[in-house]
Tab-separated table of C-alpha atoms in Angstrom:
chain	number	residue	atom	x	y	z
T	1	MET	CA	55.680	29.452	-80.911
T	2	ASN	CA	52.259	29.460	-78.284
T	3	ARG	CA	51.198	32.417	-76.151
T	4	ARG	CA	49.128	32.187	-73.195
T	5	ILE	CA	45.467	32.844	-74.067
T	6	GLN	CA	44.298	35.814	-73.046
T	7	ASP	CA	40.353	35.962	-74.217
T	8	ILE	CA	38.849	33.073	-72.094
T	9	TYR	CA	35.614	34.821	-71.645
T	10	ARG	CA	32.109	35.049	-73.022
T	11	PRO	CA	32.015	38.385	-75.287
T	12	VAL	CA	30.996	41.018	-72.058
T	13	ASP	CA	27.283	42.513	-73.794
T	14	GLN	CA	25.933	38.495	-73.707
T	15	ARG	CA	27.553	36.914	-70.379
T	16	ARG	CA	26.370	40.347	-68.052
T	17	ARG	CA	22.942	39.360	-69.112
T	18	ASP	CA	22.831	35.778	-67.333
T	19	PHE	CA	24.125	34.443	-64.142
T	20	ASP	CA	25.661	31.279	-66.795
T	21	GLU	CA	29.529	30.422	-66.325
T	22	VAL	CA	31.529	33.209	-67.522
T	23	GLU	CA	34.273	31.474	-69.213
T	24	ARG	CA	34.074	30.321	-72.808
T	25	ALA	CA	34.958	26.718	-73.833
T	26	LEU	CA	38.455	26.270	-75.336
T	27	SER	CA	39.051	24.226	-78.359
T	28	PHE	CA	41.544	21.173	-78.338
T	29	ASP	CA	43.776	22.617	-80.491
T	30	GLU	CA	44.227	25.414	-77.971
T	31	LEU	CA	44.600	22.934	-75.286
T	32	LYS	CA	46.943	21.156	-76.296
T	33	GLY	CA	48.655	24.306	-77.244
T	34	GLN	CA	48.664	25.384	-73.639
T	35	ALA	CA	49.351	21.681	-72.610
T	36	GLY	CA	52.199	21.248	-75.144
T	37	ARG	CA	54.032	24.779	-73.473
T	38	CYS	CA	54.423	22.529	-70.213
T	39	MET	CA	56.764	20.414	-71.617
T	40	ASN	CA	59.409	22.844	-72.212
T	41	CYS	CA	59.829	22.839	-68.478
T	42	GLY	CA	62.860	21.793	-67.061
T	43	ILE	CA	62.221	21.485	-63.823
T	44	PRO	CA	58.985	22.236	-62.359
T	45	PHE	CA	57.682	23.952	-59.315
T	46	CYS	CA	54.302	23.961	-59.922
T	47	HIS	CA	53.058	21.277	-57.858
T	48	GLY	CA	55.553	21.405	-54.773
T	49	ALA	CA	55.647	25.421	-54.362
T	50	GLY	CA	52.470	25.775	-56.117
T	51	CYS	CA	49.820	23.521	-55.523
T	52	PRO	CA	48.674	22.921	-52.121
T	53	LEU	CA	46.488	19.494	-53.093
T	54	GLY	CA	50.520	18.535	-54.897
T	55	ASN	CA	48.722	18.077	-58.111
T	56	VAL	CA	51.306	16.573	-60.386
T	57	ILE	CA	50.464	19.174	-63.029
T	58	PRO	CA	53.644	18.549	-65.939
T	59	GLU	CA	52.345	14.656	-66.152
T	60	ILE	CA	48.411	15.648	-65.978
T	61	ASN	CA	49.174	18.105	-69.369
T	62	ALA	CA	51.730	15.915	-71.354
T	63	ALA	CA	48.469	13.118	-70.971
T	64	VAL	CA	46.173	16.421	-72.603
T	65	ALA	CA	49.018	17.212	-74.822
T	66	ALA	CA	48.936	13.302	-75.983
T	67	GLY	CA	45.009	13.197	-76.380
T	68	ASN	CA	44.756	10.577	-73.354
T	69	TRP	CA	41.799	11.810	-71.001
T	70	GLU	CA	41.050	9.073	-69.166
T	71	ALA	CA	44.732	8.816	-67.931
T	72	ALA	CA	45.265	12.729	-67.434
T	73	TRP	CA	42.237	11.967	-65.241
T	74	ASN	CA	43.748	9.189	-63.156
T	75	ILE	CA	46.782	11.380	-62.580
T	76	LEU	CA	44.661	14.356	-61.429
T	77	SER	CA	41.737	12.397	-59.387
T	78	SER	CA	44.476	10.774	-57.563
T	79	THR	CA	45.174	13.654	-55.493
T	80	SER	CA	42.541	16.187	-55.986
T	81	PHE	CA	39.158	14.839	-54.741
T	82	PHE	CA	37.204	18.211	-55.814
T	83	PRO	CA	38.887	19.511	-59.178
T	84	GLU	CA	35.624	20.842	-60.754
T	85	PHE	CA	35.757	23.438	-57.676
T	86	THR	CA	39.360	24.129	-57.914
T	87	SER	CA	39.743	24.523	-61.858
T	88	ARG	CA	36.938	27.287	-61.905
T	89	VAL	CA	37.414	29.178	-58.507
T	90	CYS	CA	41.305	28.722	-57.079
T	91	PRO	CA	43.356	31.547	-58.047
T	92	ALA	CA	45.675	28.694	-59.728
T	93	LEU	CA	48.129	29.353	-56.884
T	94	CYS	CA	50.588	26.498	-59.116
T	95	GLU	CA	50.434	28.719	-62.237
T	96	GLY	CA	52.216	32.068	-60.030
T	97	SER	CA	54.749	28.879	-59.448
T	98	CYS	CA	55.094	28.069	-63.136
T	99	THR	CA	58.415	28.018	-64.613
T	100	ASP	CA	56.677	29.402	-67.919
T	101	GLY	CA	55.613	32.380	-65.521
T	102	ILE	CA	59.161	33.636	-65.019
T	103	ASP	CA	58.582	35.964	-68.295
T	104	GLY	CA	54.785	36.826	-67.431
T	105	GLU	CA	52.883	33.667	-69.155
T	106	PRO	CA	52.274	31.086	-66.870
T	107	VAL	CA	50.753	27.743	-68.497
T	108	MET	CA	47.120	28.334	-68.199
T	109	VAL	CA	46.779	25.108	-65.549
T	110	ARG	CA	43.405	25.934	-64.104
T	111	GLN	CA	41.684	25.926	-67.569
T	112	LEU	CA	43.476	22.544	-68.566
T	113	GLU	CA	42.440	21.157	-65.324
T	114	LYS	CA	38.289	22.187	-65.988
T	115	ALA	CA	39.508	20.546	-69.451
T	116	VAL	CA	40.000	16.940	-67.743
T	117	VAL	CA	37.338	17.228	-65.082
T	118	GLU	CA	34.572	17.811	-68.033
T	119	ALA	CA	36.403	14.866	-70.808
T	120	ALA	CA	36.318	12.791	-67.417
T	121	PHE	CA	32.524	13.307	-66.714
T	122	ARG	CA	31.736	13.067	-70.489
T	123	ASN	CA	33.151	9.914	-70.958
T	124	GLY	CA	32.210	7.894	-67.302
T	125	PHE	CA	35.317	8.337	-66.316
T	126	VAL	CA	34.351	9.875	-62.620
T	127	LYS	CA	33.285	7.028	-60.553
T	128	PRO	CA	31.755	7.167	-56.870
T	129	PRO	CA	34.886	7.040	-54.380
T	130	LYS	CA	33.673	4.298	-52.527
T	131	PRO	CA	35.719	2.058	-50.153
T	132	GLN	CA	36.582	-1.942	-49.635
T	133	SER	CA	35.323	-2.005	-46.920
T	134	ARG	CA	33.152	-0.818	-43.113
T	135	SER	CA	35.700	0.097	-40.179
T	136	GLY	CA	32.745	0.091	-37.926
T	137	LYS	CA	33.208	3.212	-36.777
T	138	SER	CA	30.844	6.995	-37.466
T	139	VAL	CA	32.384	10.289	-37.994
T	140	ALA	CA	30.106	13.446	-37.922
T	141	VAL	CA	31.362	16.347	-40.486
T	142	ILE	CA	29.566	19.416	-39.114
T	143	GLY	CA	29.620	22.050	-42.181
T	144	GLY	CA	28.808	20.376	-45.850
T	145	GLY	CA	31.666	23.155	-47.081
T	146	PRO	CA	35.143	22.196	-49.241
T	147	ALA	CA	36.795	21.598	-45.906
T	148	GLY	CA	33.879	19.234	-45.128
T	149	LEU	CA	33.509	17.886	-48.224
T	150	ALA	CA	36.983	16.896	-48.503
T	151	ALA	CA	37.226	15.327	-44.895
T	152	ALA	CA	34.089	13.185	-45.633
T	153	THR	CA	35.409	12.183	-48.875
T	154	ALA	CA	38.819	10.724	-47.299
T	155	LEU	CA	37.012	9.256	-43.784
T	156	ASN	CA	34.903	7.840	-46.069
T	157	LEU	CA	37.431	5.782	-48.473
T	158	VAL	CA	38.984	4.251	-45.635
T	159	GLY	CA	35.530	2.442	-44.680
T	160	HIS	CA	34.067	4.848	-42.013
T	161	THR	CA	30.230	5.822	-42.013
T	162	VAL	CA	30.384	9.625	-42.494
T	163	THR	CA	27.466	12.120	-41.667
T	164	VAL	CA	27.814	15.246	-42.960
T	165	TYR	CA	25.804	17.964	-40.694
T	166	GLU	CA	25.051	21.394	-42.989
T	167	LYS	CA	22.731	23.903	-41.436
T	168	ASN	CA	21.470	25.400	-44.643
T	169	ALA	CA	19.008	23.208	-47.254
T	170	ALA	CA	22.228	22.068	-49.142
T	171	PRO	CA	25.609	21.031	-49.197
T	172	GLY	CA	28.379	23.284	-50.698
T	173	GLY	CA	28.700	25.893	-48.044
T	174	LEU	CA	30.476	28.817	-49.664
T	175	LEU	CA	30.716	27.245	-53.073
T	176	ARG	CA	26.739	27.390	-53.561
T	177	TYR	CA	25.952	30.300	-50.935
T	178	GLY	CA	28.636	32.807	-51.345
T	179	ILE	CA	30.277	32.283	-54.877
T	180	PRO	CA	28.067	33.484	-57.517
T	181	ASP	CA	26.801	31.409	-60.672
T	182	PHE	CA	28.602	32.824	-63.310
T	183	LYS	CA	32.119	31.536	-61.606
T	184	LEU	CA	30.469	28.287	-60.693
T	185	SER	CA	27.274	26.662	-61.375
T	186	LYS	CA	25.554	25.154	-58.376
T	187	LYS	CA	25.127	21.893	-61.492
T	188	MET	CA	28.893	21.593	-60.534
T	189	ILE	CA	28.055	21.024	-56.497
T	190	ASP	CA	24.826	19.005	-57.503
T	191	ARG	CA	26.868	16.570	-59.425
T	192	ARG	CA	29.577	15.515	-56.713
T	193	ILE	CA	27.224	15.339	-53.945
T	194	ALA	CA	25.315	12.577	-56.022
T	195	LEU	CA	28.761	10.867	-55.843
T	196	MET	CA	29.147	10.818	-52.045
T	197	GLU	CA	25.826	9.379	-51.454
T	198	GLU	CA	26.185	6.880	-53.897
T	199	ALA	CA	29.469	6.161	-52.400
T	200	GLY	CA	27.711	5.705	-48.780
T	201	ILE	CA	28.189	9.459	-47.413
T	202	ARG	CA	24.744	10.326	-45.581
T	203	PHE	CA	23.561	14.406	-45.643
T	204	GLU	CA	21.576	15.932	-43.135
T	205	CYS	CA	20.610	19.233	-44.318
T	206	GLY	CA	18.804	21.936	-42.391
T	207	THR	CA	20.549	20.526	-39.623
T	208	GLU	CA	22.296	23.033	-36.875
T	209	VAL	CA	24.160	22.385	-34.491
T	210	GLY	CA	23.255	23.909	-31.167
T	211	ARG	CA	19.701	24.565	-32.108
T	212	ASP	CA	18.997	21.878	-34.056
T	213	ILE	CA	20.630	18.699	-32.171
T	214	SER	CA	23.326	19.124	-29.398
T	215	GLY	CA	26.861	18.348	-28.670
T	216	GLY	CA	25.946	15.300	-26.708
T	217	TYR	CA	23.696	13.759	-29.721
T	218	LEU	CA	26.433	13.790	-31.618
T	219	ALA	CA	28.990	12.103	-29.038
T	220	ARG	CA	26.389	9.214	-28.791
T	221	ARG	CA	25.841	8.495	-31.884
T	222	HIS	CA	29.317	8.883	-33.748
T	223	ASP	CA	32.894	8.065	-32.897
T	224	ALA	CA	34.787	10.758	-34.231
T	225	THR	CA	33.978	15.041	-34.590
T	226	VAL	CA	35.043	17.399	-37.595
T	227	LEU	CA	33.928	20.625	-37.669
T	228	THR	CA	34.468	22.363	-40.968
T	229	ILE	CA	31.891	25.872	-40.475
T	230	GLY	CA	34.360	27.983	-42.240
T	231	THR	CA	34.636	31.530	-40.780
T	232	PRO	CA	31.205	32.864	-40.755
T	233	GLN	CA	31.855	36.067	-39.047
T	234	ALA	CA	32.394	39.118	-41.475
T	235	ARG	CA	34.083	41.671	-40.618
T	236	ASP	CA	32.190	44.968	-39.707
T	237	LEU	CA	33.020	48.599	-40.338
T	238	ALA	CA	32.262	50.442	-36.678
T	239	VAL	CA	31.506	54.215	-37.827
T	240	PRO	CA	28.860	56.327	-37.687
T	241	GLY	CA	26.237	56.011	-39.531
T	242	ARG	CA	26.469	52.274	-39.831
T	243	GLU	CA	22.798	51.232	-38.331
T	244	ALA	CA	21.264	52.989	-41.400
T	245	SER	CA	19.317	50.638	-44.042
T	246	GLY	CA	20.687	50.012	-47.220
T	247	ILE	CA	24.084	48.813	-45.872
T	248	HIS	CA	24.826	45.257	-45.873
T	249	PHE	CA	27.449	42.511	-45.410
T	250	ALA	CA	28.484	41.306	-48.879
T	251	LEU	CA	27.169	37.791	-47.803
T	252	GLU	CA	24.177	38.998	-47.237
T	253	PHE	CA	23.838	39.885	-51.133
T	254	LEU	CA	25.366	37.047	-52.624
T	255	GLN	CA	23.701	34.339	-50.976
T	256	GLY	CA	20.305	36.240	-51.336
T	257	GLN	CA	20.802	36.156	-55.151
T	258	ASN	CA	22.131	32.772	-54.887
T	259	ARG	CA	18.871	31.645	-52.864
T	260	VAL	CA	16.940	32.851	-55.380
T	261	LEU	CA	18.707	31.162	-58.277
T	262	GLY	CA	18.968	27.999	-56.443
T	263	ARG	CA	14.917	28.565	-56.072
T	264	GLU	CA	15.274	28.475	-52.203
T	265	CYS	CA	13.446	31.923	-52.315
T	266	ALA	CA	11.177	33.765	-54.444
T	267	ALA	CA	12.626	37.524	-54.396
T	268	LEU	CA	16.203	39.174	-53.653
T	269	PRO	CA	16.346	40.433	-50.033
T	270	VAL	CA	19.280	42.662	-50.785
T	271	ASN	CA	18.766	43.690	-54.763
T	272	ALA	CA	20.979	46.401	-56.731
T	273	ALA	CA	18.701	47.563	-59.250
T	274	GLY	CA	18.519	51.014	-60.098
T	275	LYS	CA	21.322	51.258	-56.726
T	276	ARG	CA	24.319	53.436	-56.759
T	277	VAL	CA	26.541	50.769	-55.205
T	278	VAL	CA	29.322	51.218	-53.390
T	279	VAL	CA	31.582	47.815	-52.327
T	280	ILE	CA	33.923	48.166	-49.551
T	281	GLY	CA	36.880	45.917	-50.155
T	282	GLY	CA	38.985	44.859	-53.106
T	283	GLY	CA	39.833	41.733	-53.236
T	284	ASP	CA	37.835	38.523	-54.645
T	285	THR	CA	34.231	39.089	-52.695
T	286	GLY	CA	34.013	42.247	-53.414
T	287	SER	CA	34.655	41.679	-57.068
T	288	ASP	CA	31.757	39.283	-56.999
T	289	CYS	CA	29.336	41.772	-55.634
T	290	VAL	CA	30.610	44.318	-58.310
T	291	GLY	CA	29.825	40.946	-61.066
T	292	THR	CA	26.272	39.938	-59.008
T	293	SER	CA	25.421	43.767	-59.013
T	294	VAL	CA	25.690	44.528	-63.184
T	295	ARG	CA	23.558	41.654	-63.020
T	296	GLN	CA	21.102	43.373	-61.501
T	297	GLY	CA	21.517	46.319	-63.296
T	298	ALA	CA	22.968	48.402	-60.783
T	299	ALA	CA	22.807	52.179	-61.778
T	300	SER	CA	26.478	52.490	-61.156
T	301	ILE	CA	29.023	50.614	-59.177
T	302	LEU	CA	31.873	51.707	-57.040
T	303	GLN	CA	34.555	49.459	-55.642
T	304	ILE	CA	36.904	51.097	-53.293
T	305	GLU	CA	39.806	49.662	-51.163
T	306	ILE	CA	42.043	51.144	-48.468
T	307	MET	CA	45.057	49.174	-49.431
T	308	PRO	CA	46.831	51.243	-52.314
T	309	LYS	CA	46.632	49.515	-55.804
T	310	PRO	CA	49.147	46.967	-56.342
T	311	PRO	CA	51.347	47.172	-59.253
T	312	GLU	CA	50.975	46.524	-62.732
T	313	THR	CA	53.574	43.315	-63.331
T	314	ARG	CA	54.857	41.272	-60.207
T	315	SER	CA	56.482	42.976	-57.254
T	316	PRO	CA	59.686	42.439	-56.000
T	317	SER	CA	59.027	41.872	-52.764
T	318	THR	CA	57.117	38.243	-54.417
T	319	PRO	CA	60.347	36.861	-56.242
T	320	TRP	CA	59.211	33.600	-58.394
T	321	PRO	CA	58.159	30.840	-57.422
T	322	GLN	CA	56.672	33.089	-54.871
T	323	TRP	CA	52.312	34.130	-55.448
T	324	PRO	CA	52.977	37.083	-56.994
T	325	TYR	CA	51.588	40.576	-55.486
T	326	LEU	CA	50.032	42.596	-58.253
T	327	LEU	CA	47.122	43.313	-59.716
T	328	ARG	CA	44.311	41.639	-60.871
T	329	THR	CA	41.553	42.221	-62.893
T	330	SER	CA	38.471	39.935	-62.684
T	331	SER	CA	35.696	39.125	-65.107
T	332	SER	CA	33.726	41.098	-62.915
T	333	HIS	CA	35.742	44.266	-62.951
T	334	ARG	CA	35.455	44.022	-67.336
T	335	GLU	CA	31.763	44.382	-67.035
T	336	GLY	CA	31.669	47.614	-65.461
T	337	GLY	CA	32.226	49.952	-62.381
T	338	GLU	CA	35.013	51.910	-60.852
T	339	ARG	CA	37.644	50.981	-58.857
T	340	ARG	CA	39.452	52.990	-56.781
T	341	TRP	CA	42.285	52.478	-54.269
T	342	ASN	CA	43.695	54.830	-51.011
T	343	LEU	CA	40.149	55.414	-49.750
T	344	ALA	CA	39.511	55.048	-45.666
T	345	THR	CA	35.642	55.155	-44.931
T	346	LYS	CA	35.311	57.565	-41.990
T	347	ARG	CA	31.053	57.670	-41.767
T	348	PHE	CA	28.085	56.601	-43.127
T	349	CYS	CA	25.467	59.794	-44.029
T	350	VAL	CA	22.446	58.784	-43.619
T	351	GLU	CA	18.503	60.536	-44.544
T	352	GLY	CA	15.347	59.337	-43.680
T	353	GLY	CA	17.362	56.500	-41.964
T	354	ARG	CA	18.915	54.801	-45.143
T	355	VAL	CA	22.285	55.869	-46.457
T	356	ALA	CA	22.680	58.468	-48.433
T	357	GLY	CA	26.763	57.927	-49.130
T	358	LEU	CA	29.635	58.029	-47.169
T	359	GLU	CA	32.768	60.452	-46.332
T	360	ALA	CA	35.565	59.097	-47.268
T	361	VAL	CA	39.384	60.385	-47.010
T	362	THR	CA	43.091	59.627	-48.880
T	363	VAL	CA	45.047	57.957	-47.344
T	364	GLU	CA	49.192	57.563	-47.989
T	365	TRP	CA	50.892	54.391	-47.666
T	366	GLU	CA	54.531	53.725	-46.440
T	367	PHE	CA	56.637	51.165	-48.313
T	368	SER	CA	58.824	48.190	-47.677
T	369	PRO	CA	61.825	48.671	-49.434
T	370	LEU	CA	60.580	45.915	-51.590
T	371	GLY	CA	57.607	47.800	-52.553
T	372	ARG	CA	55.098	46.059	-50.046
T	373	PRO	CA	52.601	48.836	-47.872
T	374	LEU	CA	53.348	48.755	-43.973
T	375	THR	CA	51.671	51.910	-42.827
T	376	PHE	CA	49.257	54.479	-43.861
T	377	ARG	CA	48.500	57.962	-42.660
T	378	GLU	CA	45.493	60.234	-43.446
T	379	LEU	CA	45.938	62.760	-46.094
T	380	PRO	CA	44.430	66.318	-44.368
T	381	ASP	CA	41.873	68.326	-45.944
T	382	SER	CA	41.172	64.894	-48.431
T	383	ALA	CA	37.786	64.751	-47.398
T	384	GLU	CA	34.929	63.326	-49.814
T	385	PHE	CA	31.042	62.714	-49.902
T	386	ILE	CA	30.604	59.501	-52.179
T	387	PRO	CA	26.720	58.694	-52.696
T	388	ALA	CA	25.463	56.147	-52.151
T	389	ASP	CA	22.025	54.105	-51.927
T	390	LEU	CA	23.624	50.428	-51.053
T	391	VAL	CA	26.218	49.546	-49.626
T	392	LEU	CA	28.143	46.367	-49.565
T	393	LEU	CA	30.663	45.577	-47.149
T	394	ALA	CA	33.514	42.718	-48.429
T	395	MET	CA	36.143	43.042	-45.934
T	396	GLY	CA	36.903	39.812	-45.086
T	397	PHE	CA	36.082	37.399	-42.169
T	398	THR	CA	37.505	37.689	-38.623
T	399	GLY	CA	36.944	34.056	-37.695
T	400	VAL	CA	34.412	31.822	-35.423
T	401	ALA	CA	32.269	33.003	-32.824
T	402	ALA	CA	33.011	31.712	-29.199
T	403	GLU	CA	29.711	31.397	-28.824
T	404	GLY	CA	27.430	29.280	-31.037
T	405	VAL	CA	28.671	25.699	-32.388
T	406	ALA	CA	31.984	25.752	-30.646
T	407	ALA	CA	30.310	26.421	-27.668
T	408	GLU	CA	28.220	23.403	-28.073
T	409	LEU	CA	31.146	21.127	-28.312
T	410	GLY	CA	33.074	22.760	-25.551
T	411	LEU	CA	36.093	23.760	-27.817
T	412	ALA	CA	38.277	27.297	-27.209
T	413	VAL	CA	38.505	30.052	-30.059
T	414	ASP	CA	41.844	32.118	-29.697
T	415	ALA	CA	41.524	35.317	-30.275
T	416	ARG	CA	41.833	35.215	-34.476
T	417	GLY	CA	38.476	33.583	-34.215
T	418	ARG	CA	40.307	30.164	-35.002
T	419	VAL	CA	38.780	26.941	-33.079
T	420	GLN	CA	41.242	25.030	-30.852
T	421	PRO	CA	40.076	21.259	-31.143
T	422	ALA	CA	40.378	18.861	-28.747
T	423	PRO	CA	41.390	15.589	-30.284
T	424	GLU	CA	41.961	13.629	-27.064
T	425	ARG	CA	38.057	14.232	-26.956
T	426	GLY	CA	37.630	12.583	-30.898
T	427	ILE	CA	36.652	16.666	-32.052
T	428	PHE	CA	39.082	17.830	-34.850
T	429	ALA	CA	38.229	20.902	-36.835
T	430	ALA	CA	39.984	21.885	-40.317
T	431	GLY	CA	39.265	24.409	-43.073
T	432	ASP	CA	39.225	27.503	-42.167
T	433	SER	CA	37.955	27.217	-39.154
T	434	ALA	CA	40.931	25.954	-37.783
T	435	SER	CA	43.434	28.231	-39.478
T	436	GLY	CA	41.324	31.666	-40.638
T	437	ALA	CA	39.815	32.531	-43.903
T	438	SER	CA	41.664	31.280	-47.019
T	439	LEU	CA	41.424	29.945	-50.599
T	440	VAL	CA	39.091	26.840	-51.674
T	441	VAL	CA	42.284	24.675	-52.217
T	442	ARG	CA	43.838	25.175	-49.248
T	443	ALA	CA	40.139	24.247	-47.482
T	444	ILE	CA	40.184	20.829	-48.995
T	445	ALA	CA	43.562	20.309	-48.530
T	446	ASP	CA	42.895	20.683	-44.688
T	447	GLY	CA	40.080	18.669	-45.230
T	448	LYS	CA	42.278	16.068	-46.435
T	449	ARG	CA	44.998	16.189	-43.916
T	450	VAL	CA	42.955	16.179	-40.430
T	451	ALA	CA	40.859	13.251	-42.363
T	452	GLN	CA	44.096	11.369	-41.087
T	453	ALA	CA	44.318	12.100	-37.900
T	454	VAL	CA	40.931	11.210	-37.311
T	455	ASP	CA	41.592	8.007	-39.296
T	456	ALA	CA	44.602	7.305	-36.629
T	457	TYR	CA	42.813	8.571	-33.717
T	458	LEU	CA	39.840	6.061	-34.671
T	459	LYS	CA	42.335	3.736	-35.226
T	460	GLY	CA	44.081	4.013	-32.227
T	461	GLY	CA	47.057	5.376	-33.316
T	462	ALA	CA	49.157	8.673	-32.830
T	463	GLN	CA	47.889	11.745	-33.365
């Protein structure tokens, strides 16, 4: 019986010295064995309970098992606009719902998807998504991240003329400026953008709404607008000493490295080389900070998290086919550094205006009967000093600011930082801007969904 393959990465000593993608190429025999495991499934849950895009995973894998890459691509591309992105950065919600995953070894759906994508590009199966005719209607998409790219693709496909306005030098949003190259090569983004341009989608980069162009300009030029700027507001840590130099938001650090690799700037604005790095926040962004710090040559790396350490196996609080709550160890965690849980930062210690460390206390959690953390208390006499020359805040995002683009378009922002669209005025919102910080795959799915509403509006139908 084929088992799930565990060694999917390039050797640690090799990959920690470069920013190339960390995953190795799987052989066809390995891929065929994984696809064959999928054929043992009686009733699949992966594409319904798991995948937000509704990818028809069993049929894709059946085509891979048969060696029919073109059929696999045709099925995959019928539901997924950008599988080259999701196959690299999606946590694979589908695998959490895989029937083979009941015993803890789901089919390697993400790696199979990536193999299908790359085979399709190698063999010329991927074509620009061109419409059959033009509607005469024009749509502005503000923001070139995954939700904006998905909305633009869907609207272009039904014949509307689309212009994407992106404040950065190139499209991609967090795909380009937040996710490290060792997880997603920016060549993948450039390859996709070239196809979109060939299909007729226009990109105006280095253009910020509210600064370079006005909401009024967009209203005069376009028949509808879709706001897809993500959740740019990072969660801060308001404790004494926060004003010290050497304390940065995670995206300041990650964007700087990506911009250097993309030749947008010559030197790193935040450099971990030779420094004792503390990453506050235990999620994927924190993990990306760990991997980037390793490659920059940090002296030491510690990632701390206020939450308790998750269980090693699926928690009873998330039974199959739900996405499992359990401990996840990324490729970056395997490259170096230390992780600690149950630590709350109380203050930053400052010497000469620079951060020298932080004071943290241990917290104790109260759990639900099924094992989910509920509330915590600080343990007395548990304070400790953690030395640090560089602190990276990776605690998530709080949403969209009420001022800026939202105000320029006359849109309200709720208490959770979510933009409230005004479809009656032809202004829509998609992705994280509308629903809060989430996954790339969900942003893509929401971009497709909102595009349908925009299309209905432009055709004079119900919203």
